[in-house]
Amino acid sequence: MLFSFLQLTTIYFRHLINKKTFLLCVILLLILGFFLIPNENSNYVTFYCNNSSIVSNEYWIGNLSGVFCNLIIYLLLFFIIAGDKEKDIVAGYYINEDLSPLHPFLKNLYKISAIYLISLLLLLVLNLSLILANIQNINIVLFITPILYFCIPFLLIVSTLCYFIEYFLDNKYLKYFIYYSIFILLIIYDDKLLYITGNSELFLFYKSLNVPVKTFAIGFISKEKVLNLITVKHFIKPNFTFYKLLVIIFALVTTYLLSFIRIKRSFTTIDDSVYSNRTSSKDIQNNDFSIESIPNIDQTDLSLISYLKKDLFLLSVSISNKSLSLFFLFWILSFFVQQNFFLFILVILLLLSTKINDIFLGKSYFYNTFIYEKLYSFPYILHFLSKFIIVLSSYCLLLIPYFLRIGEMPIILLLIFNFSIISIFQLTSIHLLKNTTIANIALIVMYISYVYKSPLIDILCYKF
């Protein structure tokens, strides 16, 4: 039984690391590690309280690395596993799993274990570049100890969260929303949730140095703005070891209890059902989506207008009436709500707008039909230009209530420019990666940050 469990874990682990997204994450972490924690000669710091910061040395760098790794790997891990359930169902792999005599707990645990191994591999990659960037300030024992303390329990609970969100939920939008909302809540309420990420614990250590601080931040700031540079001269003793053990126990108990809930095996996309165990031949309809069915289009016309008509037709048959009705409900509501509630409604609209990635921009890549784009006689540049116009026009339509509230043409033009950049980012990332994951993650995290009035990038130029 143990041997079978280890084999299954290994197989799923190899499946995950074979994904292009994993390679992209590795490259990103290798690059990020060289800039994440500055050495003594750098002109910036990345963790500071008011106007003070701690110089990176052998006693401090491992603690800072552990907390940074937790936050970064959390953001990337779901990016690697997203879409696995749908692919398993489309390929029919789940049938073998259902026929297996293994206990449901072990069936869930082997996948969680593989995801956990992936997170540990990312941890190793990130810290290798951190060590190289700070080789003169590293004591391996003092560096590894806090990383194990901060990261081992946290990454286990995150791996568990990734698995159950991916396999228990069907709606992609809902998956990303829940996963990254939990991320923001963990950062804000870390001290009330067993100090799970470790960032509040670093703040408590700051207080133990008798430094008068009230708030702290993780992020880039020039050393010129820091008035007090502190050097730690002793080993930092862990404060919440018992809490870390509780996190590990909680992850295992949660996995066991949720194993009694059967995973839904029907595959439903965001807008309509494309796979179902209950589908019979009489329910299947032959819909003609050929170019001849597109109204008012000349097949010999290879202009931008003709390509736009084709894309608009594909968009119209992809989006469901339910999704469209939900969007227009909030859009109309945004014209009338008071200013205090407008931002919340606007964020909902922006989150709903990410569905265009899955139902329009990324649909051909998900079903591996993007090759048919190359069979058209249209100039290939029109493939991007047409979709860019549609996406940007969608944003302009969405932002009409906001434009009316602003009433200043320079700001409106700046907003249109900002969302032009967003549209280019969506098209480029989805085309290069052949999936929508990165675009969805980046946009959802950016939009959700507005709810807490601390936007990561203020593309809306919003005055709180």
PDB file of C-alpha atoms in Angstrom, residues 45 78 86 106 168 182 205 210 215 222 288 299 304 352 361 389:
ATOM      1  CA  VAL A  45      15.623  47.275   1.580  1.00  0.00           C
ATOM      2  CA  PHE A  78      -2.172  27.424  -7.876  1.00  0.00           C
ATOM      3  CA  GLU A  86     -10.694  19.527 -16.338  1.00  0.00           C
ATOM      4  CA  LEU A 106      -5.035   8.238   0.194  1.00  0.00           C
ATOM      5  CA  PHE A 168     -14.026  20.573  -5.470  1.00  0.00           C
ATOM      6  CA  ILE A 182      -7.648  33.847   1.231  1.00  0.00           C
ATOM      7  CA  PHE A 205      10.855  40.396  16.627  1.00  0.00           C
ATOM      8  CA  ASN A 210      13.206  48.078  21.473  1.00  0.00           C
ATOM      9  CA  THR A 215       3.456  49.481  11.343  1.00  0.00           C
ATOM     10  CA  SER A 222      15.339  53.136  -1.008  1.00  0.00           C
ATOM     11  CA  ASP A 288     -22.582  24.789 -37.613  1.00  0.00           C
ATOM     12  CA  GLN A 299     -15.153  34.954 -47.475  1.00  0.00           C
ATOM     13  CA  LEU A 304      -9.720  43.943 -40.441  1.00  0.00           C
ATOM     14  CA  LEU A 352     -16.417  39.424 -14.219  1.00  0.00           C
ATOM     15  CA  LEU A 361      -9.079  34.618 -25.802  1.00  0.00           C
ATOM     16  CA  ILE A 389      -9.970  46.064 -30.330  1.00  0.00           C
TER      17      ILE A 389
END
